[in-house]
Coordinates of C-alpha atoms and ligand atoms in Angstrom, one line a residue:
M1 CA 114.3 -159.1 126.5
A2 CA 115.1 -156.3 123.8
A3 CA 118.1 -156.2 125.4
A4 CA 118.6 -160.2 125.4
R5 CA 118.1 -159.6 121.9
A6 CA 120.4 -156.9 121.6
F7 CA 123.1 -159.6 122.0
V8 CA 122.2 -161.9 119.7
R9 CA 124.6 -162.0 116.9
G10 CA 125.9 -163.9 113.6
V11 CA 129.6 -165.1 114.0
R12 CA 131.2 -166.5 111.1
L13 CA 134.1 -168.8 112.8
G14 CA 135.8 -170.5 109.7
T15 CA 133.8 -172.6 108.1
Y16 CA 130.8 -172.5 111.0
S17 CA 128.6 -169.6 110.7
I18 CA 126.8 -169.7 114.5
V19 CA 124.4 -167.3 115.9
R20 CA 125.4 -166.8 119.5
S21 CA 123.5 -165.2 122.0
R22 CA 124.4 -164.7 125.5
S23 CA 121.6 -166.8 126.8
L24 CA 123.4 -169.5 124.8
I25 CA 126.7 -169.1 125.9
F26 CA 125.4 -168.9 129.3
N27 CA 123.6 -171.9 128.8
S28 CA 126.7 -173.5 128.1
V29 CA 128.2 -172.5 131.4
H30 CA 125.1 -173.8 133.4
R31 CA 123.4 -176.4 132.1
R32 CA 125.4 -178.4 130.0
G33 CA 127.3 -181.6 131.0
I34 CA 130.8 -180.6 132.8
S35 CA 133.5 -182.8 132.8
A36 CA 134.0 -184.3 136.1
C37 CA 137.8 -182.8 137.0
I38 CA 136.0 -180.2 137.1
D39 CA 133.1 -180.3 138.7
P40 CA 132.5 -177.8 141.5
S41 CA 130.1 -180.0 143.1
I42 CA 132.6 -182.9 143.6
G43 CA 132.9 -184.2 147.1
L44 CA 130.1 -181.4 148.4
S45 CA 127.7 -183.1 151.1
D46 CA 124.3 -183.5 149.4
E47 CA 122.8 -180.6 151.3
Q48 CA 125.7 -178.3 149.8
K49 CA 125.2 -179.7 146.0
E50 CA 121.1 -178.8 147.0
F51 CA 121.9 -174.9 147.8
Q52 CA 124.7 -175.1 145.2
K53 CA 122.0 -175.7 142.5
V54 CA 120.0 -172.9 143.3
A55 CA 122.7 -170.6 143.3
F56 CA 123.6 -171.8 139.5
D57 CA 120.3 -171.7 139.0
F58 CA 120.1 -168.0 139.9
A59 CA 123.3 -167.1 138.1
A60 CA 121.7 -168.9 134.6
N61 CA 118.5 -167.5 135.7
E62 CA 118.6 -164.1 137.2
M63 CA 122.1 -162.9 136.2
A64 CA 123.6 -164.1 133.5
P65 CA 121.1 -162.8 131.2
H66 CA 122.2 -159.0 132.4
M67 CA 125.0 -159.4 132.8
A68 CA 126.4 -157.2 129.8
E69 CA 123.6 -155.1 130.3
W70 CA 124.8 -154.4 134.0
D71 CA 128.4 -153.7 133.0
Q72 CA 128.0 -151.6 130.2
K73 CA 125.2 -149.2 131.4
E74 CA 126.3 -149.5 134.9
I75 CA 123.2 -151.1 137.0
F76 CA 123.3 -151.3 140.1
P77 CA 120.6 -154.4 140.5
V78 CA 118.9 -154.2 143.3
D79 CA 115.8 -156.2 142.7
A80 CA 118.1 -159.2 141.4
M81 CA 120.1 -159.0 144.8
K82 CA 116.4 -158.8 146.7
K83 CA 116.1 -161.9 144.7
A84 CA 119.0 -163.3 145.9
A85 CA 118.2 -162.4 149.6
Q86 CA 115.3 -164.3 149.6
L87 CA 116.9 -167.7 148.4
G88 CA 119.4 -166.3 151.8
F89 CA 121.8 -165.2 149.7
G90 CA 121.8 -161.6 152.0
G91 CA 122.9 -162.8 155.6
I92 CA 124.7 -166.4 154.2
Y93 CA 127.0 -166.4 157.3
V94 CA 125.3 -164.3 159.4
N95 CA 123.3 -166.0 162.3
P96 CA 119.8 -167.0 161.8
D97 CA 118.6 -165.3 165.0
V98 CA 118.9 -161.8 163.3
G99 CA 117.5 -163.0 160.2
G100 CA 121.0 -164.8 158.3
S101 CA 121.5 -168.2 157.1
G102 CA 123.8 -169.6 159.5
L103 CA 125.4 -171.4 156.8
S104 CA 129.3 -172.1 157.3
R105 CA 132.5 -170.1 155.2
L106 CA 132.9 -173.6 153.2
D107 CA 129.1 -173.5 151.9
T108 CA 129.2 -169.6 151.3
S109 CA 132.5 -169.7 149.3
I110 CA 129.9 -172.9 147.0
I111 CA 127.9 -170.2 146.7
F112 CA 129.6 -167.2 145.9
E113 CA 131.5 -169.3 143.1
A114 CA 128.2 -170.3 141.8
L115 CA 126.5 -167.2 141.5
S116 CA 129.3 -164.9 140.5
T117 CA 129.1 -167.3 137.0
G118 CA 126.4 -165.5 136.4
C119 CA 127.8 -161.7 137.3
V120 CA 131.4 -161.7 139.0
S121 CA 130.6 -157.7 139.8
T122 CA 127.1 -158.2 141.3
T123 CA 127.9 -161.6 143.3
A124 CA 131.3 -159.3 144.7
Y125 CA 129.3 -156.6 145.6
I126 CA 126.9 -158.9 147.8
S127 CA 129.7 -160.9 149.3
I128 CA 131.1 -157.1 150.3
H129 CA 127.5 -157.1 151.6
N130 CA 127.9 -160.1 153.6
M131 CA 130.8 -159.2 155.2
C132 CA 129.3 -156.0 156.9
A133 CA 126.2 -158.2 157.9
W134 CA 128.6 -160.5 159.6
M135 CA 131.0 -157.8 161.1
I136 CA 127.6 -156.6 162.7
D137 CA 126.3 -159.9 163.8
T138 CA 129.6 -161.1 165.4
F139 CA 130.6 -157.8 167.1
G140 CA 127.2 -155.9 167.5
N141 CA 125.5 -155.7 170.6
K142 CA 121.8 -157.6 171.1
E143 CA 120.6 -153.9 170.1
Q144 CA 122.9 -153.5 167.4
R145 CA 122.2 -156.7 165.8
E146 CA 118.6 -156.5 166.3
K147 CA 118.5 -153.5 164.3
Y148 CA 120.3 -153.8 161.7
C149 CA 120.9 -157.5 160.5
P150 CA 117.2 -158.7 159.3
D151 CA 117.5 -155.4 157.3
L152 CA 120.7 -156.3 155.3
C153 CA 120.1 -160.3 155.4
S154 CA 116.8 -159.1 153.4
M155 CA 118.8 -156.6 151.2
E156 CA 116.5 -154.6 152.1
K157 CA 119.0 -152.3 153.3
F158 CA 122.8 -152.4 151.0
A159 CA 125.8 -152.0 153.4
S160 CA 129.1 -150.5 152.6
Y161 CA 132.6 -151.3 154.2
C162 CA 135.0 -148.0 154.8
L163 CA 138.4 -148.4 155.3
T164 CA 140.3 -147.2 152.2
E165 CA 141.5 -143.5 152.3
P166 CA 143.2 -141.5 149.6
G167 CA 146.1 -141.9 151.1
S168 CA 146.0 -144.6 153.6
G169 CA 145.3 -148.1 151.1
S170 CA 147.9 -150.9 151.8
D171 CA 149.1 -149.3 155.1
A172 CA 145.2 -149.0 156.3
A173 CA 146.2 -148.8 160.1
S174 CA 147.4 -145.2 159.1
L175 CA 143.9 -144.2 158.4
L176 CA 143.3 -140.5 159.4
T177 CA 139.3 -140.1 159.9
S178 CA 139.2 -138.6 162.8
A179 CA 136.2 -139.3 165.4
K180 CA 135.9 -137.4 168.3
L181 CA 133.4 -138.2 171.4
Q182 CA 131.6 -135.2 172.2
G183 CA 129.0 -136.3 174.5
D184 CA 127.1 -138.9 173.7
H185 CA 127.8 -138.6 169.8
Y186 CA 131.3 -138.9 168.0
I187 CA 132.0 -136.4 165.1
L188 CA 133.7 -137.8 162.2
N189 CA 135.7 -135.8 159.6
G190 CA 137.4 -137.7 156.8
T191 CA 137.1 -139.3 153.3
K192 CA 137.0 -142.9 152.4
A193 CA 138.2 -143.6 149.0
F194 CA 137.5 -146.1 146.7
I195 CA 133.8 -147.1 148.7
S196 CA 132.3 -150.4 146.9
G197 CA 127.7 -149.2 147.2
G198 CA 128.8 -146.0 148.5
G199 CA 126.5 -144.0 147.6
D200 CA 123.6 -146.0 147.1
T201 CA 123.8 -148.1 150.0
D202 CA 122.3 -147.5 153.2
V203 CA 124.6 -148.2 156.1
Y204 CA 128.7 -147.8 156.0
V205 CA 130.7 -150.0 158.4
V206 CA 133.2 -147.4 159.0
M207 CA 136.8 -147.6 160.3
C208 CA 138.2 -144.1 162.2
R209 CA 140.4 -142.6 164.4
T210 CA 139.0 -142.0 168.2
G211 CA 142.6 -142.7 169.6
G212 CA 146.1 -142.5 169.1
K213 CA 148.6 -143.6 166.2
G214 CA 148.4 -146.6 164.6
P215 CA 145.5 -149.8 164.8
K216 CA 144.9 -149.9 168.1
G217 CA 143.6 -146.1 167.8
I218 CA 141.4 -147.5 165.7
S219 CA 137.6 -147.7 166.6
C220 CA 134.4 -149.0 163.8
L221 CA 131.5 -147.1 163.0
V222 CA 128.1 -147.9 161.6
V223 CA 127.3 -144.7 160.4
E224 CA 123.6 -144.8 157.9
K225 CA 123.3 -142.7 155.3
E226 CA 121.2 -139.9 156.0
T227 CA 123.2 -138.8 159.0
P228 CA 123.2 -135.1 158.3
G229 CA 127.4 -134.6 157.3
L230 CA 127.8 -137.5 155.0
S231 CA 128.1 -137.0 151.5
F232 CA 129.2 -138.9 148.3
G233 CA 132.1 -138.2 145.4
K234 CA 131.7 -138.8 142.3
K235 CA 130.4 -141.9 140.3
E236 CA 134.1 -143.6 139.8
K237 CA 134.6 -144.9 135.7
K238 CA 136.4 -148.1 136.3
V239 CA 137.8 -151.1 134.1
G240 CA 135.1 -153.6 135.6
W241 CA 132.2 -153.9 138.7
N242 CA 130.8 -152.2 136.8
S243 CA 127.5 -153.6 138.2
Q244 CA 128.3 -152.0 141.5
P245 CA 129.2 -148.3 142.0
T246 CA 132.1 -147.3 143.9
R247 CA 132.7 -143.6 145.4
A248 CA 134.5 -141.4 148.1
V249 CA 132.3 -141.1 151.3
I250 CA 132.7 -138.0 152.8
F251 CA 132.8 -136.8 156.5
E252 CA 131.9 -133.4 157.6
D253 CA 131.4 -132.8 161.5
C254 CA 129.1 -135.6 161.2
A255 CA 127.3 -136.7 164.0
V256 CA 126.9 -140.7 165.2
P257 CA 126.1 -141.8 168.2
V258 CA 128.2 -143.7 170.8
T259 CA 125.9 -146.2 170.9
N260 CA 126.6 -147.4 167.2
R261 CA 130.3 -148.2 167.6
L262 CA 131.0 -151.8 167.5
G263 CA 132.7 -153.8 170.2
A264 CA 135.4 -150.9 172.3
E265 CA 137.4 -148.7 171.2
G266 CA 140.3 -149.3 169.8
E267 CA 138.5 -152.3 168.8
G268 CA 138.4 -151.6 164.9
F269 CA 141.3 -152.4 163.6
S270 CA 141.0 -155.5 164.4
I271 CA 136.7 -156.0 163.7
A272 CA 138.0 -154.6 160.0
M273 CA 140.8 -157.3 159.4
K274 CA 138.3 -160.3 160.7
G275 CA 135.7 -158.9 158.4
L276 CA 138.3 -159.1 155.5
N277 CA 139.5 -162.5 156.3
G278 CA 136.1 -164.1 155.5
G279 CA 136.5 -161.1 152.7
R280 CA 139.5 -163.1 151.5
I281 CA 137.9 -166.1 150.7
N282 CA 134.8 -164.9 149.2
I283 CA 136.7 -162.7 146.8
A284 CA 138.7 -165.6 145.9
S285 CA 135.4 -167.9 145.3
C286 CA 134.3 -164.8 143.4
S287 CA 137.0 -165.9 140.7
L288 CA 136.6 -169.4 141.2
G289 CA 133.2 -168.8 139.3
A290 CA 134.7 -166.5 136.6
A291 CA 137.5 -168.8 136.1
H292 CA 135.0 -171.8 136.0
A293 CA 133.0 -170.0 133.6
S294 CA 136.1 -169.5 131.2
V295 CA 137.4 -172.6 130.8
I296 CA 134.0 -173.8 129.6
L297 CA 133.8 -170.8 127.2
A298 CA 137.1 -171.9 125.9
R299 CA 136.6 -175.1 126.0
D300 CA 133.4 -174.4 123.9
H301 CA 135.3 -172.5 121.5
M302 CA 137.8 -174.7 120.6
C303 CA 135.5 -177.1 120.0
V304 CA 133.8 -175.4 116.8
R305 CA 136.3 -172.7 115.7
K306 CA 138.3 -173.9 112.5
Q307 CA 141.5 -173.0 111.7
F308 CA 144.1 -174.6 109.5
G309 CA 141.1 -177.2 108.4
E310 CA 140.5 -178.1 111.9
T311 CA 138.9 -177.6 114.7
L312 CA 141.0 -175.7 117.5
S313 CA 140.1 -178.7 120.1
N314 CA 142.9 -180.8 117.8
S315 CA 145.9 -178.4 118.3
Q316 CA 147.7 -180.2 120.5
F317 CA 149.9 -177.0 122.1
L318 CA 145.9 -175.8 123.0
Q319 CA 144.9 -179.1 124.8
F320 CA 147.5 -178.9 126.8
K321 CA 146.6 -175.0 127.5
L322 CA 143.1 -175.9 128.6
A323 CA 144.7 -178.8 130.8
E324 CA 146.3 -176.4 132.6
M325 CA 143.8 -173.7 132.9
A326 CA 141.9 -176.7 134.2
T327 CA 144.5 -177.7 136.6
K328 CA 145.1 -174.3 138.1
L329 CA 141.4 -174.0 138.9
V330 CA 141.0 -177.3 140.8
A331 CA 144.3 -176.5 142.8
S332 CA 142.9 -172.6 143.4
R333 CA 139.2 -174.2 144.3
L334 CA 140.8 -177.0 146.4
L335 CA 143.1 -174.3 148.5
V336 CA 139.8 -171.8 148.8
R337 CA 137.7 -174.6 150.6
Q338 CA 140.8 -175.6 152.8
A339 CA 141.1 -171.9 154.1
A340 CA 137.6 -171.3 154.2
V341 CA 136.8 -174.7 157.0
A342 CA 140.3 -173.6 158.5
L343 CA 138.3 -170.1 159.1
Q344 CA 135.5 -171.7 160.0
E345 CA 137.3 -174.1 163.1
G346 CA 139.6 -170.5 163.7
R347 CA 142.9 -172.7 163.2
P348 CA 145.6 -171.0 163.7
D349 CA 146.7 -171.7 160.4
A350 CA 143.5 -169.7 159.0
V351 CA 144.7 -166.2 158.3
S352 CA 147.9 -167.2 156.7
L353 CA 145.7 -170.0 154.4
C354 CA 142.9 -166.9 153.6
S355 CA 145.5 -164.4 152.4
M356 CA 147.2 -167.9 150.6
A357 CA 144.1 -168.6 148.8
K358 CA 143.6 -165.0 147.9
L359 CA 146.7 -164.5 146.5
F360 CA 146.8 -168.1 144.6
V361 CA 143.0 -168.3 143.5
T362 CA 142.9 -164.4 142.5
D363 CA 146.4 -164.6 140.4
E364 CA 145.6 -168.1 139.5
C365 CA 141.8 -167.2 137.8
F366 CA 143.2 -163.9 136.4
S367 CA 145.3 -166.1 134.6
I368 CA 143.0 -169.0 133.8
C369 CA 140.8 -165.7 132.5
N370 CA 142.9 -164.3 130.3
Q371 CA 143.8 -167.4 128.6
A372 CA 140.2 -168.4 127.8
L373 CA 140.2 -164.8 126.0
Q374 CA 143.3 -165.2 123.9
I375 CA 142.1 -168.9 123.0
H376 CA 138.6 -167.0 121.6
G377 CA 141.4 -165.0 119.4
G378 CA 139.6 -161.4 118.1
Y379 CA 136.4 -162.5 119.4
G380 CA 137.5 -163.0 122.9
Y381 CA 137.9 -158.7 122.3
L382 CA 134.3 -158.4 121.7
K383 CA 132.0 -157.0 124.2
D384 CA 129.3 -159.9 122.8
Y385 CA 131.6 -162.5 124.3
A386 CA 131.1 -163.2 128.0
V387 CA 134.7 -163.9 128.3
Q388 CA 136.2 -160.9 127.8
Q389 CA 133.8 -159.7 131.0
Y390 CA 135.1 -162.2 133.4
V391 CA 138.9 -160.9 132.5
R392 CA 137.9 -157.3 133.2
D393 CA 135.8 -158.0 136.0
I394 CA 138.3 -160.4 138.4
R395 CA 141.5 -158.4 137.7
V396 CA 140.5 -156.1 140.9
H397 CA 140.4 -159.0 142.9
Q398 CA 144.5 -159.0 142.7
I399 CA 143.8 -155.4 144.6
L400 CA 141.2 -155.0 146.7
E401 CA 140.7 -156.8 150.0
G402 CA 144.3 -155.9 150.5
T403 CA 146.5 -156.2 147.5
N404 CA 148.1 -159.7 146.7
E405 CA 151.7 -158.0 147.8
V406 CA 150.0 -157.4 150.8
M407 CA 148.7 -160.8 150.9
R408 CA 152.8 -161.7 150.8
M409 CA 153.8 -159.6 153.7
I410 CA 150.5 -161.3 156.2
I411 CA 152.2 -164.4 155.0
A412 CA 155.9 -164.0 155.1
R413 CA 155.1 -162.6 158.3
S414 CA 153.1 -165.7 159.9
L415 CA 156.7 -167.9 158.3
L416 CA 159.0 -165.4 159.9
T417 CA 157.7 -164.9 163.2
E418 CA 155.6 -168.0 164.7
S419 CA 157.1 -170.9 165.8
Ligands
LIG501 C1 136.9 -151.3 142.4 C2 137.6 -151.0 143.8 C3 136.2 -151.5 144.8 C4 137.0 -150.8 146.3 N1 136.6 -151.4 146.9 C5 136.8 -151.0 148.4 C6 135.7 -150.8 149.6 O1 134.8 -151.2 149.0 N2 135.6 -150.8 151.2 C7 137.3 -150.2 151.1 O2 137.8 -150.1 151.9 N3 138.3 -150.3 150.1 C8 137.9 -150.9 149.0 N4 138.9 -150.2 147.6 C9 140.4 -150.0 148.3 C10 141.4 -151.3 148.0 O3 141.3 -152.1 148.9 C11 142.6 -150.7 148.0 O4 142.9 -149.8 146.4 C12 144.0 -151.5 148.2 O5 143.8 -151.4 149.4 C13 145.0 -150.8 147.6 O6 145.2 -150.0 147.9 P1 145.3 -148.3 147.1 O7 144.9 -148.1 146.1 O8 146.0 -147.3 148.0 O9 147.3 -148.7 146.8 P2 148.4 -148.7 147.6 O10 148.6 -149.1 148.8 O11 149.7 -147.2 146.8 O12 149.4 -149.4 146.7 C14 150.1 -149.4 144.7 C15 150.6 -150.5 144.9 O13 152.1 -150.4 145.9 C16 151.9 -151.8 146.4 N5 152.9 -151.8 147.8 C17 152.1 -150.8 148.6 N6 153.5 -151.1 149.9 C18 154.1 -151.6 149.7 C19 154.9 -152.8 150.6 N7 155.4 -152.1 151.5 N8 155.6 -153.7 149.5 C20 154.9 -154.1 148.5 N9 154.3 -153.7 147.4 C21 153.8 -152.2 148.0 C22 150.3 -152.3 146.4 O14 150.7 -153.8 146.6 C23 150.1 -151.9 145.2 O15 150.6 -152.5 144.4 C24 138.4 -150.8 146.6 C25 138.9 -150.3 145.6 C26 138.7 -150.6 143.9 C27 140.0 -150.7 142.9

């Protein structure tokens, strides 16, 4: 409450003097009428509309009021995420027999889009956690699935995805973290960089080298936090995504049971990439939520801010800008949903479509949020206004889970090699 009050602020807007609080701002995003043309529920089934509403309500009530505080104080909101898990959001596309919700990739996208209107950073972490739970559910054996998935789906335990290293980012298949077989354990040595949740999470899904150079020498191990030889770097200071910690994950003679390997030796890179196909739709969906919220914030600001004797909404230049933002938002949403369906159906265009969605949507949604900030003028640059946080939080979506340059490589490779 005190925190919410702290954000209450009187702001002079031309001839208008209005008091805006974060909750007021978010009430406008979550509760007031949305023009049909950008309504994210249009075209969905009744069931999808139901859980979309649950996600929007959760975003409005449990996330949005805290979004700024989590950002400024760098709070990893464990309790809020556990509440999200009670709604089934800890393992959305994990099978129900191990505690998951068993929903489709499209359903998942709808949920992440709605949640991220309340806090992009927290939703993005939840999406990475979901990706890890799905990897264990899909590539794990019976014992592994039963051991890890129920606690991950309830978010009693949290997961991190460990692929990137200081020397291997875009060229992920060049990773060096070694896993040498010794009896019934692998001995891990190496460092993972930029790990979301690192240090605060319990389960690390780690890609490491058990064989020779290249992707075929990589395996995937589940490493538990308490394992001797596992430690963490300092918490990174970031532009956005501040409600989730990012740290290096360090392995020094870290002994991991062979029984913790997902799939066969050498399958780790393929498992990592399959996880990322869904991850890319999820991250794009988080960008959609930010862009959706930003379009509404920009529209509302245009309706109250007066300059040159009239509201900004009377400027045809700004009307056109808003129309373009809305058009790009809807085009982005269509592409994400198309990619989600392709992945769900295992179609041959799925990998390319996931990359196209990640490339197009994270670029366009960043531009939408940035333009919404511009429409707010100087107020958009103030932390009292949510729009700047959406801009900061989604900037990184153009970089991680494969940079947007890497997305272009994947798409071009498919165009040039497939007949
Ligand atoms: C906040 C945050 C959270 C993250 N979370 C995770 C996580 O949980 N797990 C994880 O494994 N990783 C994570 N990452 C790492 C992220 O996936 C990498 O940062 C990303 O893959 C890029 O790698 P890099 O930073 O080493 O950049 P580099 O690979 O060094 O690339 C630098 C630039 O060069 C471009 N580039 C590189 N090669 C080419 C080329 N051949 N042609 C054209 N352009 C090229 C890139 O696109 C990029 O723009 C996270 C990163 C951040 C910032």
